[in-house]
JSON list of C-alpha atoms in Angstrom, two decimals:
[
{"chain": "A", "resi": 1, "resn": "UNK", "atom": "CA", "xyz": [114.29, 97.05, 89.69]},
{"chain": "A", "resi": 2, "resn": "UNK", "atom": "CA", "xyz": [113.74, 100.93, 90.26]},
{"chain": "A", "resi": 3, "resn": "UNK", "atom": "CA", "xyz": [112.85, 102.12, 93.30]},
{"chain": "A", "resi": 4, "resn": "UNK", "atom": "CA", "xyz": [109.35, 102.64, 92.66]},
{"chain": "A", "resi": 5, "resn": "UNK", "atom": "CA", "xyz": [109.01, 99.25, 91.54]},
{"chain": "A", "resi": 6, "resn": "UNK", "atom": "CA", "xyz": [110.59, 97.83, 94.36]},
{"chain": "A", "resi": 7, "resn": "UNK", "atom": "CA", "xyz": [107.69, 99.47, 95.87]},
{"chain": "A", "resi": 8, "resn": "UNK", "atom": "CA", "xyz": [105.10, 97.97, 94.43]},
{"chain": "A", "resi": 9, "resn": "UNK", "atom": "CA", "xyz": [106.20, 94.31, 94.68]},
{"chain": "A", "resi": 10, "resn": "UNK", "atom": "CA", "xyz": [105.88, 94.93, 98.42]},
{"chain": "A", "resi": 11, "resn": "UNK", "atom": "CA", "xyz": [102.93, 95.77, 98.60]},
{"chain": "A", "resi": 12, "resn": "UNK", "atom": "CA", "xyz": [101.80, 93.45, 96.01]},
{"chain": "A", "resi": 13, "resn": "UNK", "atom": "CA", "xyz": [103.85, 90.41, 97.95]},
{"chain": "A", "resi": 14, "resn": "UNK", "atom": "CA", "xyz": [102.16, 91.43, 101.38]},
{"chain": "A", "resi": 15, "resn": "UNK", "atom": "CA", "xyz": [98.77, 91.32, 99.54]},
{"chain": "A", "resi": 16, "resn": "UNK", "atom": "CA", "xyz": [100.07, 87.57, 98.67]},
{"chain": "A", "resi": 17, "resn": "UNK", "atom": "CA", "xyz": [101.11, 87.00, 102.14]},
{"chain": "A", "resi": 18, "resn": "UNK", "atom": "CA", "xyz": [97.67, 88.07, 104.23]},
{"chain": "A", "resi": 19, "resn": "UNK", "atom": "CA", "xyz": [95.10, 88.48, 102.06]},
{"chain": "A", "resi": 20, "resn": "UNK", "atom": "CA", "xyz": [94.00, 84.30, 102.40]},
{"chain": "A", "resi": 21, "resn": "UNK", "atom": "CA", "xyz": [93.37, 85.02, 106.11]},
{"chain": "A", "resi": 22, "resn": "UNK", "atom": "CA", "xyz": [91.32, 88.24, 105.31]},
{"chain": "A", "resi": 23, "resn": "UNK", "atom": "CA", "xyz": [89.44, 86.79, 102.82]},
{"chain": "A", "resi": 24, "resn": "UNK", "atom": "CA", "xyz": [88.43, 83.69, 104.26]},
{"chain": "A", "resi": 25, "resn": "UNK", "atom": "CA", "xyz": [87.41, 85.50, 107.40]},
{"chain": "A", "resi": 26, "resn": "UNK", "atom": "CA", "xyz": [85.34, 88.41, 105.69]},
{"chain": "A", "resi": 27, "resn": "UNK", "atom": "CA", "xyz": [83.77, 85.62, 103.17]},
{"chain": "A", "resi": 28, "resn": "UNK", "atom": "CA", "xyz": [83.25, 82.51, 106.01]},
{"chain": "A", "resi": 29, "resn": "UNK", "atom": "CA", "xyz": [84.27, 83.89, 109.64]},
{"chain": "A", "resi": 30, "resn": "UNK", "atom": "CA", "xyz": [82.55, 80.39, 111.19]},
{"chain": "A", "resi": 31, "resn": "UNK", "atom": "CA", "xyz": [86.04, 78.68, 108.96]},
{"chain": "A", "resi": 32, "resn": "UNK", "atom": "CA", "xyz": [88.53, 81.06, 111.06]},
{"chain": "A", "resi": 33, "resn": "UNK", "atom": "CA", "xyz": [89.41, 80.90, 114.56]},
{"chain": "A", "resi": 34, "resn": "UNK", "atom": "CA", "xyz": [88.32, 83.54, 116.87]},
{"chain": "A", "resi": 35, "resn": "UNK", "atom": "CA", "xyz": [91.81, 85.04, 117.55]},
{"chain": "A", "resi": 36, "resn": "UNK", "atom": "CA", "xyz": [92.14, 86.10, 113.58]},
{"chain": "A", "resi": 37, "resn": "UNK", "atom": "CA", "xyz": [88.35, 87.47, 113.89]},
{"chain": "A", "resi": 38, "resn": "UNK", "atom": "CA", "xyz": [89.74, 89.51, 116.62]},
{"chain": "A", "resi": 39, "resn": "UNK", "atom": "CA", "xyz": [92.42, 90.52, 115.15]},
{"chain": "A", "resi": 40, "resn": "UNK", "atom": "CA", "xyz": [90.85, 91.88, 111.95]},
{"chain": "A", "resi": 41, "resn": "UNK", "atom": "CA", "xyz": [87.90, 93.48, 114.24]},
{"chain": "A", "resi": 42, "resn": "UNK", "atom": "CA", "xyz": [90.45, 95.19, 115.66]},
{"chain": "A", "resi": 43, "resn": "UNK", "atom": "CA", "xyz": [92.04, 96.36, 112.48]},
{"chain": "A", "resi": 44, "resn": "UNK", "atom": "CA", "xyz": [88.65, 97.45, 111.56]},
{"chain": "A", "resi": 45, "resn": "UNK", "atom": "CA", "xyz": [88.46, 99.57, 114.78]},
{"chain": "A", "resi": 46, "resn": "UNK", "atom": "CA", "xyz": [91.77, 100.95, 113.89]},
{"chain": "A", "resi": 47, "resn": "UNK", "atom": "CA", "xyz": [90.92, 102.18, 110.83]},
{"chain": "A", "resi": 48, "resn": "UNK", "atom": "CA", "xyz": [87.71, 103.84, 111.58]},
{"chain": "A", "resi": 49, "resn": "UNK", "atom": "CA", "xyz": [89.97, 105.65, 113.99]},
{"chain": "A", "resi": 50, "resn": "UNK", "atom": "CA", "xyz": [92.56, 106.43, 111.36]},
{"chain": "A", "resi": 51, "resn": "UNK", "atom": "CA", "xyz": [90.00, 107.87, 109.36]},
{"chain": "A", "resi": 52, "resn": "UNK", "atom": "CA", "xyz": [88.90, 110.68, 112.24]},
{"chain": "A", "resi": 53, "resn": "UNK", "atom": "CA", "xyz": [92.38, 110.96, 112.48]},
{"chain": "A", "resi": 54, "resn": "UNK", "atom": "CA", "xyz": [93.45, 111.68, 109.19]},
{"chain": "A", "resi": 55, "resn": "UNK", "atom": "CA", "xyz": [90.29, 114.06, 108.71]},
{"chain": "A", "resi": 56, "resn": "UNK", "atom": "CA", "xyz": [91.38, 116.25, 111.74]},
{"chain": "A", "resi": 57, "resn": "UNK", "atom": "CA", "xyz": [95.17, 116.52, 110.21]},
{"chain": "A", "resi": 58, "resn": "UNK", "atom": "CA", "xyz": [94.01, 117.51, 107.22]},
{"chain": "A", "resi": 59, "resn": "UNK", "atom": "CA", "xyz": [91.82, 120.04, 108.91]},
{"chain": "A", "resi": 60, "resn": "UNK", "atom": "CA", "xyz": [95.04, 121.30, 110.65]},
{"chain": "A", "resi": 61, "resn": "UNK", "atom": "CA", "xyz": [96.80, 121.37, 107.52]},
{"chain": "A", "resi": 62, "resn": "UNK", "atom": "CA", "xyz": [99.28, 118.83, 108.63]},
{"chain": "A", "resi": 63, "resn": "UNK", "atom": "CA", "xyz": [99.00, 116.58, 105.77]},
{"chain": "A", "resi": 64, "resn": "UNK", "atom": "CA", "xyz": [99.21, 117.56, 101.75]},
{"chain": "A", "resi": 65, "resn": "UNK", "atom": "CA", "xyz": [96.97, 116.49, 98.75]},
{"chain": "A", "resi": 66, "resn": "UNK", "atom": "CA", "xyz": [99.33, 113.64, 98.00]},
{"chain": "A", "resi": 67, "resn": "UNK", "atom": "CA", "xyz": [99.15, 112.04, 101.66]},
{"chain": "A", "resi": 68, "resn": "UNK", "atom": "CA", "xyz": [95.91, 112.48, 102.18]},
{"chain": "A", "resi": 69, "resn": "UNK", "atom": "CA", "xyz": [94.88, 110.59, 99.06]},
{"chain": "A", "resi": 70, "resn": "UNK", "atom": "CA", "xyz": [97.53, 107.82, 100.14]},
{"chain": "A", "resi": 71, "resn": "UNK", "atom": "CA", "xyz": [96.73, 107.44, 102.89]},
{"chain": "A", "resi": 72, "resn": "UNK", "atom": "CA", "xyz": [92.77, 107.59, 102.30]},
{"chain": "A", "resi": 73, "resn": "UNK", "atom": "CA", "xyz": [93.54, 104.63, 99.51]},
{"chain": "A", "resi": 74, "resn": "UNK", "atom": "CA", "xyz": [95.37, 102.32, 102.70]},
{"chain": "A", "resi": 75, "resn": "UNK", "atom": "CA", "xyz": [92.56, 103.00, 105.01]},
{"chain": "A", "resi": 76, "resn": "UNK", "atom": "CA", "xyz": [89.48, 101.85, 102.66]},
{"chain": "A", "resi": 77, "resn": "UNK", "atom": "CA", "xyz": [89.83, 98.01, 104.14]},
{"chain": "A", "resi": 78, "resn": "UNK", "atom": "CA", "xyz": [91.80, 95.69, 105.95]},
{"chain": "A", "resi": 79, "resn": "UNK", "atom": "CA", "xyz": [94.19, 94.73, 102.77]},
{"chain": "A", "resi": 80, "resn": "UNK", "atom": "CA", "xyz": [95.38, 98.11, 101.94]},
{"chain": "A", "resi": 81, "resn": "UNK", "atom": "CA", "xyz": [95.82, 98.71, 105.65]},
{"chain": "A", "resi": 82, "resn": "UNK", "atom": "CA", "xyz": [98.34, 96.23, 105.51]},
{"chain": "A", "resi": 83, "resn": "UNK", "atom": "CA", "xyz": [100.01, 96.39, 102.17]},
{"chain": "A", "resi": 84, "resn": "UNK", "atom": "CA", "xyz": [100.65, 99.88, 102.46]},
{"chain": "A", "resi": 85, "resn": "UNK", "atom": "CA", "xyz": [103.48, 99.19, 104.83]},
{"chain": "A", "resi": 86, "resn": "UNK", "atom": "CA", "xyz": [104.89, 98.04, 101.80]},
{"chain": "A", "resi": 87, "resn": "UNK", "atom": "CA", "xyz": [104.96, 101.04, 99.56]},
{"chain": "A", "resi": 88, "resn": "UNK", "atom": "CA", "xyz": [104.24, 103.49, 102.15]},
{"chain": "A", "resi": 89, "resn": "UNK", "atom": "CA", "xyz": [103.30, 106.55, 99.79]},
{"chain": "A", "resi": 90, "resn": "UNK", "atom": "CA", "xyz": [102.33, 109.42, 101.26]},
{"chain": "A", "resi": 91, "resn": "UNK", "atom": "CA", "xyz": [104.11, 108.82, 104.41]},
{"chain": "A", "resi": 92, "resn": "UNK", "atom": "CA", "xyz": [102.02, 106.64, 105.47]},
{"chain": "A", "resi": 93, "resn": "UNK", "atom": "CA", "xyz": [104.01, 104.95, 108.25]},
{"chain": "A", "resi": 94, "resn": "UNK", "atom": "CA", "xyz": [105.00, 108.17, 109.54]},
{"chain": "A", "resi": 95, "resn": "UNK", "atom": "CA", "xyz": [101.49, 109.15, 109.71]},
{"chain": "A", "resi": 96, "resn": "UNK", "atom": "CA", "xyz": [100.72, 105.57, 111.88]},
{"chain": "A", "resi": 97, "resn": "UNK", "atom": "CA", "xyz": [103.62, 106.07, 114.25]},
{"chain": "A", "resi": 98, "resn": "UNK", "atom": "CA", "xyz": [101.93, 109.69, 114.83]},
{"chain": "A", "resi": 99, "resn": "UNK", "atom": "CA", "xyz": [98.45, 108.27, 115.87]},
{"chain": "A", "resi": 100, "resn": "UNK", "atom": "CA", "xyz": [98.03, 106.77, 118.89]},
{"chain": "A", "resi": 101, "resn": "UNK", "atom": "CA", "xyz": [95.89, 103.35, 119.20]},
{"chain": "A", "resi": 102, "resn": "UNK", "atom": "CA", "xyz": [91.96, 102.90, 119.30]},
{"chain": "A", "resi": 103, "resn": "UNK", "atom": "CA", "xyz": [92.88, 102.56, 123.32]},
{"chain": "A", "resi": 104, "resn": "UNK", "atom": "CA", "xyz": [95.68, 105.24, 123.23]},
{"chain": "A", "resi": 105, "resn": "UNK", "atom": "CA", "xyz": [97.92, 103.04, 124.84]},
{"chain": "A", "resi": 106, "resn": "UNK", "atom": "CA", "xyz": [100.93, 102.55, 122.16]},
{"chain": "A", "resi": 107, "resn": "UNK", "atom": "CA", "xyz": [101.22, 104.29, 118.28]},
{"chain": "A", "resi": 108, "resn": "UNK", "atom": "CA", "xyz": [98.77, 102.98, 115.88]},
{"chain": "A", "resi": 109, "resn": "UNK", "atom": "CA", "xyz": [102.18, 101.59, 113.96]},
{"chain": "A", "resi": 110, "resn": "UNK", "atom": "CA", "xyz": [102.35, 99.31, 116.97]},
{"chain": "A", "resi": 111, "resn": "UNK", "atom": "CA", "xyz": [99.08, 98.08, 117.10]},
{"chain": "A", "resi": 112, "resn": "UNK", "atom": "CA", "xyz": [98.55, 97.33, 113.61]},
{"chain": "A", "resi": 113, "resn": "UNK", "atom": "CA", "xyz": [101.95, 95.34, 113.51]},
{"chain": "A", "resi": 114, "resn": "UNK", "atom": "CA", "xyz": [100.22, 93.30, 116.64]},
{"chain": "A", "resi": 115, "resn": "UNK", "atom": "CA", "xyz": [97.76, 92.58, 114.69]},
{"chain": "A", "resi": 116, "resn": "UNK", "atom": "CA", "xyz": [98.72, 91.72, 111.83]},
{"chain": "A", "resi": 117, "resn": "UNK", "atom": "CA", "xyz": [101.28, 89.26, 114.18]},
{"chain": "A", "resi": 118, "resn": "UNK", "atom": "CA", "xyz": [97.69, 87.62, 115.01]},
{"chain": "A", "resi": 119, "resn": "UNK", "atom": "CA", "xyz": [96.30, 87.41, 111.56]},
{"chain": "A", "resi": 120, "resn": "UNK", "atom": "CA", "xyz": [99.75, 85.21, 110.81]},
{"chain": "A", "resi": 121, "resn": "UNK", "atom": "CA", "xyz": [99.02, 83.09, 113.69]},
{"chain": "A", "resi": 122, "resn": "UNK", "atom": "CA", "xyz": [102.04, 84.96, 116.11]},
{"chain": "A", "resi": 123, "resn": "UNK", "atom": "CA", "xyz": [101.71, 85.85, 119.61]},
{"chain": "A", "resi": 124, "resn": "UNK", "atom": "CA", "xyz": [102.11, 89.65, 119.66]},
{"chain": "A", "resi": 125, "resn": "UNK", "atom": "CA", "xyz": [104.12, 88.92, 123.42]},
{"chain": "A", "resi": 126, "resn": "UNK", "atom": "CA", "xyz": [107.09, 86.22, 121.67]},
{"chain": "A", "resi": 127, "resn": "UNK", "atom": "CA", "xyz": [110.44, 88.30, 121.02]},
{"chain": "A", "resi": 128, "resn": "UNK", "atom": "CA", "xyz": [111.25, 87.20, 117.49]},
{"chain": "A", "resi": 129, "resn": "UNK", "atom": "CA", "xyz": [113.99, 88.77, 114.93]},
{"chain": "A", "resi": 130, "resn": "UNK", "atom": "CA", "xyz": [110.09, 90.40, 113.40]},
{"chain": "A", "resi": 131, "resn": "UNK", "atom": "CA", "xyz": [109.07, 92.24, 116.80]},
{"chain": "A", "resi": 132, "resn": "UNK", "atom": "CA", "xyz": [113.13, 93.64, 116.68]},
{"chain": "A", "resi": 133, "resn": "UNK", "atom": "CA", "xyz": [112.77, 94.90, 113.29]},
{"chain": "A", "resi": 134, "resn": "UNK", "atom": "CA", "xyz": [109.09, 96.05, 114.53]},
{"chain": "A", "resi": 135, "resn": "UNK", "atom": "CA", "xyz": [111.14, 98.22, 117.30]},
{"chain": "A", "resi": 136, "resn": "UNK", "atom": "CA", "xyz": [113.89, 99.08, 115.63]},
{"chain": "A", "resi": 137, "resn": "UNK", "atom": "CA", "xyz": [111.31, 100.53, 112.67]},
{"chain": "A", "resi": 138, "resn": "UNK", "atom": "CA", "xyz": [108.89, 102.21, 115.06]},
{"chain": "A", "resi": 139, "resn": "UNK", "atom": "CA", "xyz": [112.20, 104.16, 117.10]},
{"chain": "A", "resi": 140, "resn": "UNK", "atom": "CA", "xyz": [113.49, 105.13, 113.94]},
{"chain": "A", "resi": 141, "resn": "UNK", "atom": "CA", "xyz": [110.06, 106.83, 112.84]},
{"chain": "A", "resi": 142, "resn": "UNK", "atom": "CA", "xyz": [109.97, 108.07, 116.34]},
{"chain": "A", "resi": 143, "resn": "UNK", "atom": "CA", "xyz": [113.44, 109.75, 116.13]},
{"chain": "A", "resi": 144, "resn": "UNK", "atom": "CA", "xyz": [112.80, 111.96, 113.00]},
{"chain": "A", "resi": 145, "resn": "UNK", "atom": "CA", "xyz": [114.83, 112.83, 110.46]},
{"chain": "A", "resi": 146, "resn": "UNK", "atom": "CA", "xyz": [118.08, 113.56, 111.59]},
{"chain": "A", "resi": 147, "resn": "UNK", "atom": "CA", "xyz": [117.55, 110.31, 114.16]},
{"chain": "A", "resi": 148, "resn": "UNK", "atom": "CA", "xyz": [120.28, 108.20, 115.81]},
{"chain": "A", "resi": 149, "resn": "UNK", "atom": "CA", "xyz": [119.23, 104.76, 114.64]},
{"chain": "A", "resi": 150, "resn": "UNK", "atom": "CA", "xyz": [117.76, 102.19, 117.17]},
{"chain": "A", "resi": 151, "resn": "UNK", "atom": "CA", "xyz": [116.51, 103.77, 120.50]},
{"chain": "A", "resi": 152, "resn": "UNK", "atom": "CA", "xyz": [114.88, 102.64, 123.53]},
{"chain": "A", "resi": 153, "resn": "UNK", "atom": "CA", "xyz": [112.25, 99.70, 121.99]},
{"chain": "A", "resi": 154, "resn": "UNK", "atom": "CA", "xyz": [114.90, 98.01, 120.03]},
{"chain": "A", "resi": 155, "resn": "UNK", "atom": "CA", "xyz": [117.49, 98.32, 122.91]},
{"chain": "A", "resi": 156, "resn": "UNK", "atom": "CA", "xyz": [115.76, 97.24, 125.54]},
{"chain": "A", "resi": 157, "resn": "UNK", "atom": "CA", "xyz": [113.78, 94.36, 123.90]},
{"chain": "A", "resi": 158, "resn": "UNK", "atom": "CA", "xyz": [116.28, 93.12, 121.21]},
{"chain": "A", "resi": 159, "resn": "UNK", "atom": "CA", "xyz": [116.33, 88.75, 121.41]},
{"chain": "A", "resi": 160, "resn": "UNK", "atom": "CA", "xyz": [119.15, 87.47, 123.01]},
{"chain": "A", "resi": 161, "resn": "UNK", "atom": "CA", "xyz": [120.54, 86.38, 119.94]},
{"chain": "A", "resi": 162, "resn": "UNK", "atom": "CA", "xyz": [120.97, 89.98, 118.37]},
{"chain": "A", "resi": 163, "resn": "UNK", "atom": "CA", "xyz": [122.76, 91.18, 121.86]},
{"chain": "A", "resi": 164, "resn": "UNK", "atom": "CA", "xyz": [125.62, 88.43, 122.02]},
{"chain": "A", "resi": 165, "resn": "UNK", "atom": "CA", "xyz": [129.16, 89.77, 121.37]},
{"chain": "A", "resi": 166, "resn": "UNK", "atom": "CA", "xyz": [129.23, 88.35, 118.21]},
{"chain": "A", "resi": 167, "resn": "UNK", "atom": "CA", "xyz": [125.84, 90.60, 116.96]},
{"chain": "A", "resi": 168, "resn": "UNK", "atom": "CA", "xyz": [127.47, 93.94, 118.38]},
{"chain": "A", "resi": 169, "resn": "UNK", "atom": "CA", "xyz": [128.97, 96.21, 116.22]},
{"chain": "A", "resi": 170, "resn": "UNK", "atom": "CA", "xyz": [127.09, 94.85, 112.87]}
]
């Protein structure tokens, strides 16, 4: 499997893996509980904001042809939101972990991983090996280019399990 392919059978397998929840809510909301209803209201919110976003960067000239129509395609609904962390054409997490959230509190990155914890029935809070990798992703996107590997998020909130003496140095 090429890269490119690789690509595609992420985002394909997170379409398998959250696109029940969406669907049942958008099609029967009164058959889902109110957290995943919140939790896809917000990703609604979040990508009406993404879109203003997006529109102002490409007035600044910060994003080409190829990103823009990327990242136009992940922002059209609630399942390309998602499964375009799995491809992530046109830079498209970059561009996330550049916004800030609908409340401007943490990177869009952040808040969309929160909820998309809800929509599979976590509790954004719970330190899991997920929320490291989260941290770990969202520092590395923060550091740039030439980064250093896991900063701040991943250090200071790793799971005890992935700080014992036995996890250091892997």
């Amino acid at each position: 499997m090429d890269g490119h392919e690789l690509r595609v059978f992420l985002h394909e397998a997170i379409h398998a893996s959250s696109s029940r929840a969406i669907l049942r809510a958008s099609e029967n909301p009164s058959l889902v509980t109110p957290e995943l209803r919140s939790a896809l209201s917000d990703m609604d919110s979040l990508r009406a904001h993404l879109t203003t976003q997006m529109k102002r960067e490409v007035k600044e000239g910060k994003l080409n042809a190829t990103e823009q129509h990327y990242i136009s395609y992940y922002l059209k609904n609630n399942h390309e939101l998602v499964a375009g962390l799995g491809d992530n054409q046109g830079n498209y997490t970059a561009f996330l972990q550049r916004q800030t959230s609908v409340r401007g509190k943490e990177s869009a990155l952040r808040q969309l991983g929160k909820s998309i914890m809800r929509v599979l029935g976590m509790k954004p809070g719970a330190r899991t090996g997920l929320t490291d990798v989260a941290d770990a992703l969202e520092d590395l996107l923060a550091s740039g280019p030439n980064g250093s590997g896991l900063g701040k998020q991943a250090a200071n909130r790793m799971a005890p399990e992935f700080t014992s003496g036995a996890m250091k140095g892997m």
